GROMACS .gro file of C-alpha atoms in nm:
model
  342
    1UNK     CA    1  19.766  -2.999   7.273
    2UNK     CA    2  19.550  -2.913   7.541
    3UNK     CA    3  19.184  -2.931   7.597
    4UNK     CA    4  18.927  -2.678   7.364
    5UNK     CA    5  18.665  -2.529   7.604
    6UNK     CA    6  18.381  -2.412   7.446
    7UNK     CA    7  18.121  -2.177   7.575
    8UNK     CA    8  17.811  -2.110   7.384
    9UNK     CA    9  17.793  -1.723   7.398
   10UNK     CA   10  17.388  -1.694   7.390
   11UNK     CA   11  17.458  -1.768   7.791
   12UNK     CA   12  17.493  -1.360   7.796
   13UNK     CA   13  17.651  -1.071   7.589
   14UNK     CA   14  18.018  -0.894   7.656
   15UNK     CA   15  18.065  -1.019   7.969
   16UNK     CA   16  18.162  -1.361   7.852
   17UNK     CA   17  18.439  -1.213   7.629
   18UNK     CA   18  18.502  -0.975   7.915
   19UNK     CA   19  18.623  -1.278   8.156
   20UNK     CA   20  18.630  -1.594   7.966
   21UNK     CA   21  18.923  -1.443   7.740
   22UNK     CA   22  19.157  -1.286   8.011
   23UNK     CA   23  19.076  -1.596   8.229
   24UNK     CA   24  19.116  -1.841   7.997
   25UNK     CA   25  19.459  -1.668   7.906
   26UNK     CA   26  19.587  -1.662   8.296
   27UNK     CA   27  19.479  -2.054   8.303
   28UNK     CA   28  19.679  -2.155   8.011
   29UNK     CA   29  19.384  -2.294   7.823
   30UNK     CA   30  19.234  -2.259   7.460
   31UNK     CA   31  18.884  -2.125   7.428
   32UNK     CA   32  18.611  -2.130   7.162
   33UNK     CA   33  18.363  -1.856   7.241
   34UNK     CA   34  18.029  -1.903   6.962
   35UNK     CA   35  17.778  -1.681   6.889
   36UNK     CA   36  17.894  -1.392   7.080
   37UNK     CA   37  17.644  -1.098   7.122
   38UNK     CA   38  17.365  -1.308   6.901
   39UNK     CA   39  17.070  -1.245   7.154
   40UNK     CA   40  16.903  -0.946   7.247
   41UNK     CA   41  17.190  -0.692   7.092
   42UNK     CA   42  17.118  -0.457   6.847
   43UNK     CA   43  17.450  -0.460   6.710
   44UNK     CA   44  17.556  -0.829   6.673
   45UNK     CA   45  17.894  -0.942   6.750
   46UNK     CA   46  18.217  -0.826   6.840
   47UNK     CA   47  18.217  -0.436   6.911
   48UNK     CA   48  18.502  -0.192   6.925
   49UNK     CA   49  18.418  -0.216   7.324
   50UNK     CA   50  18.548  -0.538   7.318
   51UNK     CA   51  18.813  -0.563   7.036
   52UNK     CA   52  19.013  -0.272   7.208
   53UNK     CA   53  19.092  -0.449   7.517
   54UNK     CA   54  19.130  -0.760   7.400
   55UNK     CA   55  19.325  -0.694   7.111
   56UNK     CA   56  19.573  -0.522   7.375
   57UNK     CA   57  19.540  -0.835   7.677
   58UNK     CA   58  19.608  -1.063   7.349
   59UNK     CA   59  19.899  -0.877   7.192
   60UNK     CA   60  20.101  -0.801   7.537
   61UNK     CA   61  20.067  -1.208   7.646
   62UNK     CA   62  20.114  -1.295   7.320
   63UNK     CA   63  19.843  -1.453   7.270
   64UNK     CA   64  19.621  -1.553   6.974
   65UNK     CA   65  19.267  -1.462   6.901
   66UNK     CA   66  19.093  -1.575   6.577
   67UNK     CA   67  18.790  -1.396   6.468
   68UNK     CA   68  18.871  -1.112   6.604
   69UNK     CA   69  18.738  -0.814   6.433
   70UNK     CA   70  18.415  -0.592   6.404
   71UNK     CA   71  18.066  -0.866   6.374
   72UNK     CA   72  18.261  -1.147   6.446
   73UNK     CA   73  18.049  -1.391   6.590
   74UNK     CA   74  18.289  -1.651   6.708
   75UNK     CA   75  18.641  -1.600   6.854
   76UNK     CA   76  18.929  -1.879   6.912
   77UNK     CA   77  19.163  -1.818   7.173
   78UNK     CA   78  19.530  -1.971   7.206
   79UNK     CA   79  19.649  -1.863   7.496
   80UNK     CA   80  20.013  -1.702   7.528
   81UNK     CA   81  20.254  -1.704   7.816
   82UNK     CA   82  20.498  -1.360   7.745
   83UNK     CA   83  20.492  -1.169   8.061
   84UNK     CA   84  20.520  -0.770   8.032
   85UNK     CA   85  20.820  -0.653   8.195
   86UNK     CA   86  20.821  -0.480   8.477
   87UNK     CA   87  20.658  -0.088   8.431
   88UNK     CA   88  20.610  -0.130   8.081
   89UNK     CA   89  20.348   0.138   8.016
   90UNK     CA   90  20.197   0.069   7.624
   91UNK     CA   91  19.974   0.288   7.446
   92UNK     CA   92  19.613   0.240   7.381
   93UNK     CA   93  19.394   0.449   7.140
   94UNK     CA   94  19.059   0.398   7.200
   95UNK     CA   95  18.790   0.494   6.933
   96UNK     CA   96  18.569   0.766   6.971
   97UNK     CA   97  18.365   0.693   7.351
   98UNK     CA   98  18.406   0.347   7.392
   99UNK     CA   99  18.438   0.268   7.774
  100UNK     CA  100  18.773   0.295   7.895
  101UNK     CA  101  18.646   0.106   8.259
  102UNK     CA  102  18.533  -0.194   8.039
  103UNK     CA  103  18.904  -0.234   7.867
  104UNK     CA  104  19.029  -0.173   8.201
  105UNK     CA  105  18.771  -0.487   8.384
  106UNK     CA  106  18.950  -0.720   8.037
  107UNK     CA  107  19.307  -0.617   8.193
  108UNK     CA  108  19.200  -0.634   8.590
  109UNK     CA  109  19.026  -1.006   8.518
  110UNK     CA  110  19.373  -1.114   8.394
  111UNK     CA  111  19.547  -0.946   8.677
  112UNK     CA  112  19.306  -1.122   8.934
  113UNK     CA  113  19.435  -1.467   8.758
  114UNK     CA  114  19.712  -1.428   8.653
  115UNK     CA  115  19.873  -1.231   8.948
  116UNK     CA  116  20.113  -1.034   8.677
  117UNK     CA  117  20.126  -0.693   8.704
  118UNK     CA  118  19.989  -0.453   8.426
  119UNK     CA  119  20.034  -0.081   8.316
  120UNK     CA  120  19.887   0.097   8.044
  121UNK     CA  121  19.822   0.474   7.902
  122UNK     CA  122  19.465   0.519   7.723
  123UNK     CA  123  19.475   0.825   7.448
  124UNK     CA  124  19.067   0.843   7.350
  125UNK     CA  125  18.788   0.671   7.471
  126UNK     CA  126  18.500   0.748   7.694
  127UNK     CA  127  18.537   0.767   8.120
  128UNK     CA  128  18.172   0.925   8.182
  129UNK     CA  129  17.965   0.704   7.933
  130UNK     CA  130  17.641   0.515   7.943
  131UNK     CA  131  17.614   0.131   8.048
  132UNK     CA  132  17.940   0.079   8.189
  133UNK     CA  133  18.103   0.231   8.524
  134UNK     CA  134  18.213   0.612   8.507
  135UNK     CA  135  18.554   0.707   8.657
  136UNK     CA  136  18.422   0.821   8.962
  137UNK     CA  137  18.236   0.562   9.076
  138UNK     CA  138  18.567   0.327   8.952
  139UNK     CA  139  18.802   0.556   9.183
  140UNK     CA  140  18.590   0.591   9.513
  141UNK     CA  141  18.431   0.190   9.464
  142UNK     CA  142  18.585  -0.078   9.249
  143UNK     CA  143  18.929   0.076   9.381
  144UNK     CA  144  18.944   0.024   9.737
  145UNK     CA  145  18.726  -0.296   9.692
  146UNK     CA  146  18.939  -0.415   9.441
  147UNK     CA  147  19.228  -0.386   9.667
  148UNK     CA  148  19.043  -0.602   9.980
  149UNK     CA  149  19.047  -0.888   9.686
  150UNK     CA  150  19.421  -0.849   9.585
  151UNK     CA  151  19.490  -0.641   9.305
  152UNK     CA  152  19.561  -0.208   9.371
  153UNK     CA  153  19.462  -0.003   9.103
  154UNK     CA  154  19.696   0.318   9.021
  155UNK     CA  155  19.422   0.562   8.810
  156UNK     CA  156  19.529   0.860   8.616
  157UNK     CA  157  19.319   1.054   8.442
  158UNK     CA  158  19.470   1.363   8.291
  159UNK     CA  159  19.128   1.415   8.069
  160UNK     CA  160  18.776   1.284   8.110
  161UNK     CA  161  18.586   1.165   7.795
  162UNK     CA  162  18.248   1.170   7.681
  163UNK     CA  163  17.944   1.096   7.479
  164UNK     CA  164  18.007   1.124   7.176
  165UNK     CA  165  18.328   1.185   7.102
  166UNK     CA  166  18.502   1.030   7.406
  167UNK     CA  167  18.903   1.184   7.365
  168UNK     CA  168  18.989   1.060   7.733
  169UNK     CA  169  19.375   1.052   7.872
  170UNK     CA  170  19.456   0.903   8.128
  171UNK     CA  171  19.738   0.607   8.278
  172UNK     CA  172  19.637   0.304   8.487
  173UNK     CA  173  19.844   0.046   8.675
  174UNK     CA  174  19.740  -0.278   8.829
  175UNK     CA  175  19.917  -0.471   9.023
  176UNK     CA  176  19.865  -0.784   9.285
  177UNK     CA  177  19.907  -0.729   9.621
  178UNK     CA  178  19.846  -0.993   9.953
  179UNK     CA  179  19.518  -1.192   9.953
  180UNK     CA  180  19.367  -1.222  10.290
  181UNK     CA  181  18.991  -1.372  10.352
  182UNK     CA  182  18.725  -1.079  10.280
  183UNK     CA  183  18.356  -1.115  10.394
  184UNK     CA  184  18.195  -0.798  10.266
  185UNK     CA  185  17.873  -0.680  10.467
  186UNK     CA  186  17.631  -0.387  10.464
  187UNK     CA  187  17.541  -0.317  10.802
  188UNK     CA  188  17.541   0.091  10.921
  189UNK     CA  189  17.660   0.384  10.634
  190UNK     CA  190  17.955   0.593  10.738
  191UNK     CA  191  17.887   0.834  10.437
  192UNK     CA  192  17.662   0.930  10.143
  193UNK     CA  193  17.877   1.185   9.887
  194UNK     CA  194  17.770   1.284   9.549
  195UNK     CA  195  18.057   1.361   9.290
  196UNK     CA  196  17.930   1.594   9.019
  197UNK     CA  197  18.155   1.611   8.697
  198UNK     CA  198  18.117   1.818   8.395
  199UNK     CA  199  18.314   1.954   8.147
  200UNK     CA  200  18.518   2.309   8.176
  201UNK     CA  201  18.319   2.423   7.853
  202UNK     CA  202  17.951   2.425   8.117
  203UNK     CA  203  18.088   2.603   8.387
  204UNK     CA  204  17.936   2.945   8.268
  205UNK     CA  205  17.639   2.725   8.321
  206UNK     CA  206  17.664   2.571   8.669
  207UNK     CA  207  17.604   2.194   8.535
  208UNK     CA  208  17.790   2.021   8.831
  209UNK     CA  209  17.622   2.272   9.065
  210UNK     CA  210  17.291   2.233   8.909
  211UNK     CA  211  17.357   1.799   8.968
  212UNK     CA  212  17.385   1.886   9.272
  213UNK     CA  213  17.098   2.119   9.392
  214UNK     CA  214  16.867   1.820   9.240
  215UNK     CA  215  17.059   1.536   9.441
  216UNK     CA  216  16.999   1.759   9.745
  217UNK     CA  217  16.638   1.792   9.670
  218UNK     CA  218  16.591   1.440   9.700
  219UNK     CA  219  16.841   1.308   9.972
  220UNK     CA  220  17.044   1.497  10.203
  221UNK     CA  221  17.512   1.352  10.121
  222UNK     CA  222  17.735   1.412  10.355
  223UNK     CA  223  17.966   1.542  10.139
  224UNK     CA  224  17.958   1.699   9.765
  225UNK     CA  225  18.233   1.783   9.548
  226UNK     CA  226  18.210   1.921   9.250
  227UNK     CA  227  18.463   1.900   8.945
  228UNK     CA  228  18.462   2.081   8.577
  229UNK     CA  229  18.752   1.948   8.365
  230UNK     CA  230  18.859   2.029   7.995
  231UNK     CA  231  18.719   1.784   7.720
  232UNK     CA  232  18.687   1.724   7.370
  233UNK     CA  233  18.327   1.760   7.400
  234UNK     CA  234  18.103   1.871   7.661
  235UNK     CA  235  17.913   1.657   7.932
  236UNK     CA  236  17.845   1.572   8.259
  237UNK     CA  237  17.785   1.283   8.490
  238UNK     CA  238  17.613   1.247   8.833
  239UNK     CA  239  17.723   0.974   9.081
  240UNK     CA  240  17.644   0.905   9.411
  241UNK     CA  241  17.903   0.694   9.686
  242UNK     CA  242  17.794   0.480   9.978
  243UNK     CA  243  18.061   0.404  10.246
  244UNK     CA  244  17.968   0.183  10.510
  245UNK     CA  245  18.172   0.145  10.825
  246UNK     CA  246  18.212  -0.239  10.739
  247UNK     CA  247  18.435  -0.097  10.513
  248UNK     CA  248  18.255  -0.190  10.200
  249UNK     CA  249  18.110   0.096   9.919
  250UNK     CA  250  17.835   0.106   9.667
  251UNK     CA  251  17.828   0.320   9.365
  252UNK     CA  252  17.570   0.471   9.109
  253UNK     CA  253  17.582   0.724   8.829
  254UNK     CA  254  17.383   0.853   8.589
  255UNK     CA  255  17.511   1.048   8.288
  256UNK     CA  256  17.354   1.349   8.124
  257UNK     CA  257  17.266   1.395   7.784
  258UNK     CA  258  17.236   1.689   7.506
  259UNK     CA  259  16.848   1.732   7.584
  260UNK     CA  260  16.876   1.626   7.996
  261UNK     CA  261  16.824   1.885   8.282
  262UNK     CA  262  17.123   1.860   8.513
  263UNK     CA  263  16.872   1.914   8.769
  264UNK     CA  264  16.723   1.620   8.650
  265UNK     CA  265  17.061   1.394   8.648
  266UNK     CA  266  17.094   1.506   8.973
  267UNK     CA  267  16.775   1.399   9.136
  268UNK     CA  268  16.774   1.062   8.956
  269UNK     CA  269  17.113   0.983   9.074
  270UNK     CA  270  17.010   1.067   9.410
  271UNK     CA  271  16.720   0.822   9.371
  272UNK     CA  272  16.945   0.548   9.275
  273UNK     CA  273  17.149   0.640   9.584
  274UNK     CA  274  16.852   0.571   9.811
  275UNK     CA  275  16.765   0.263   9.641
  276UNK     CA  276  17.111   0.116   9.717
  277UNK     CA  277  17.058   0.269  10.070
  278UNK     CA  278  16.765   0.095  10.145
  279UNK     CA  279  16.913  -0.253   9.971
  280UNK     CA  280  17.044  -0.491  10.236
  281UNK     CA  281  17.316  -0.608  10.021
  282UNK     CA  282  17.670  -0.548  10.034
  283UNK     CA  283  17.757  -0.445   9.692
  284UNK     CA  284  17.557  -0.269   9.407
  285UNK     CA  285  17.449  -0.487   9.077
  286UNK     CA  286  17.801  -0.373   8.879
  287UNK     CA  287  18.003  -0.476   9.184
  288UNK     CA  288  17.757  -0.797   9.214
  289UNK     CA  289  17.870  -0.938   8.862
  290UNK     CA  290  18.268  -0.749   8.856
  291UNK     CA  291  18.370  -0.938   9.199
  292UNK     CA  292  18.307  -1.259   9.104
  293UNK     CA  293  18.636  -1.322   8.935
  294UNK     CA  294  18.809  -1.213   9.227
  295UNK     CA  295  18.611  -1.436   9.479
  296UNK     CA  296  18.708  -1.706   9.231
  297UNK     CA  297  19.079  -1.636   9.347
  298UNK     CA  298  19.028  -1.558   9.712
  299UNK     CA  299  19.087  -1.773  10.020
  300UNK     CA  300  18.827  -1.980  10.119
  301UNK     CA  301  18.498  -1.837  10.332
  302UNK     CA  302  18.546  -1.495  10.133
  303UNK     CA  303  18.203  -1.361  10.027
  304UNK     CA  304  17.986  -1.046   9.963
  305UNK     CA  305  17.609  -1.029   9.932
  306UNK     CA  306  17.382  -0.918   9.629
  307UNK     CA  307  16.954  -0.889   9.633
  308UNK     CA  308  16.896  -1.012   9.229
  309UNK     CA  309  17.029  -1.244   8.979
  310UNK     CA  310  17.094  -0.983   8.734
  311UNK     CA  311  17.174  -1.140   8.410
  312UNK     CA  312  17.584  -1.067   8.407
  313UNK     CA  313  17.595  -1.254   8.736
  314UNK     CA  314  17.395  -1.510   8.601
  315UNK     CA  315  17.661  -1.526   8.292
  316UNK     CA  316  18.009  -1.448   8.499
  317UNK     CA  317  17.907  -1.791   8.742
  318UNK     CA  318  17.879  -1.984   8.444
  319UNK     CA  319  18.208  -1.893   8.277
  320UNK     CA  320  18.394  -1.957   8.601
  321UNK     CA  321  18.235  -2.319   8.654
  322UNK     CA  322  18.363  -2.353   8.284
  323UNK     CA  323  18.669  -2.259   8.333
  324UNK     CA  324  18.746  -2.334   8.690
  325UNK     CA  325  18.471  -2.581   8.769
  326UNK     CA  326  18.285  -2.583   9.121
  327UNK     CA  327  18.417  -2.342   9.330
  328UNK     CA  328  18.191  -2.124   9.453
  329UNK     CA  329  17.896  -2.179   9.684
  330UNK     CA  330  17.609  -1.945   9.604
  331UNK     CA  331  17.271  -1.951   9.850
  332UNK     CA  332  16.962  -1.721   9.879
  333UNK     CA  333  16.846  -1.652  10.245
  334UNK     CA  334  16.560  -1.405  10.314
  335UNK     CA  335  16.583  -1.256   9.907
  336UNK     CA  336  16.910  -1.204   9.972
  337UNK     CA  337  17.198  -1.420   9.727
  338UNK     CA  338  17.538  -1.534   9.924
  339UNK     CA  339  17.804  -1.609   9.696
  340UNK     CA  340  18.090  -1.745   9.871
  341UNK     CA  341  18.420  -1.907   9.774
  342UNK     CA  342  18.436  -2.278   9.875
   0.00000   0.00000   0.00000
């Protein structure tokens, strides 16, 4: 029997379920995760968030996962070895708006590790939601950077979702493709857009046009695009892209609410946008904490640049060294963090 690893899960919140269990699964080993969301979250516990993807990563490797249900506080993984066959394209229903990017980070850590490729279609579910990365920002970011680290993304969405009611539809398909050595800088922008999406339902009201009239207010894109789309329930989301000519992107996005001014939405995502402008770094604080699994697997000397030690950072090194021990170098020069693969 091999070696329990145990990881006490006060070190952060989700994002130790969110890699340690599709690592841990690509690695072969068993996994004890304790007190899971105990901390600082209202809600302790496992949430639907996380039991959606998991439940699916678990099921199609056939894998085992004790404890798994709703305000579980402790989860036991045995891992599985069943490999999906080839364009196998499974069905997930996702409760009302949980994030369909976070079940989609569960399935892209495996496919970093693993380097088995993965389809799936999503039928509910949010794509514009609070506290996790909107479609947008996944498409014209995490994609292309996702790809520079070995894994291309195939994204689908026939229907956005949102707040509350989520109802999302959409197909994604991940597979690995040829790791090379990636040093991501900052250096000079080659673009600033903002993407303004909203839901068919507010056109009469001019919500993506409104985002964008208060972006433009407060910093001058290159480009705007604006996009209305049919959905179960109305919103509308706000997101601003940085290109630079290195070749590397940042991405923000704010999401409007019931009693929010699209104006408003608008000219705080454009705010964000500047603050990421005006950051030295080479990726944004999701990308900071999402592309540290992927260093974990890339060839030696790869490495990207971040200006805090937010706390899923903080949490994602820890579950590597766990798992994988040593293996990545990580140094602070002028308030600036390097995290490089050794």
């Amino acid at each position: 029997m091999s070696e329990i690893i145990e990881i006490d899960g006060t070190i952060g919140g989700g994002s130790v379920l969110r890699l340690g269990i599709p690592l841990a699964i690509a690695l072969g080993k068993s996994l004890r995760i304790t007190n899971v969301r105990q901390v600082k979250e209202r809600r302790k516990g496992l949430q639907v968030q996380h039991l959606t993807g998991l439940n699916f990563l678990t099921q199609l490797t056939g894998s085992q996962l004790l404890g798994a249900s709703i305000g579980s506080p402790e989860v036991y993984l045995t891992p599985g070895n069943t490999t999906p066959p080839p364009n196998f394209l499974p069905k997930i229903q996702v409760p009302t708006s949980a994030a369909v990017s976070l079940i989609i980070q569960i399935v892209s850590n495996y496919v970093f590790a693993s380097r088995k490729p993965i389809g799936f279609e999503f039928e509910g579910g949010g794509t514009h939601v609070s506290y996790s990365p909107n479609f947008d920002v996944l498409l014209q970011v995490n994609k292309p950077l996702f790809e520079m680290f070995g894994l291309k993304m195939h994204i689908q969405l026939v229907k956005p979702g949102f707040f509350p009611q989520g109802g999302a539809m959409g197909r994604v398909y991940m597979e690995p493709v040829p790791l090379s050595k990636t040093i991501l800088t900052s250096g000079e922008i080659e673009s600033i857009d903002v993407i303004s999406s909203a839901s068919s339902s507010l056109r009469a009201q001019k919500v993506a046009e409104k985002q964008i009239s208060g972006f433009k207010s407060v910093l001058k894109p290159d480009r705007t695009f604006a996009g209305y789309a049919d959905s179960v329930n109305p919103g509308y989301a706000c997101s601003g892209i940085i290109k630079y000519k290195s070749k590397s992107f940042k991405g923000v996005a704010k999401v409007g609410g019931q009693n929010d001014s699209p104006i408003d939405i608008g000219k705080e995502t454009a705010k964000m946008t500047k603050d990421e402008r005006d950051n030295p770094a080479s990726v944004d604080e999701q990308l900071a904490d999402q592309l540290i699994l992927p260093l974990a697997f890339a060839p030696s000397g790869s490495q990207y640049t971040f200006d805090k030690m937010y706390e899923h950072v903080d949490t994602n090194l820890k579950v590597i060294k766990y798992l994988m021990g040593d293996i990545l170098d990580l140094q602070k020069e002028n308030g600036i963090f390097f995290l490089t693969k050794k």
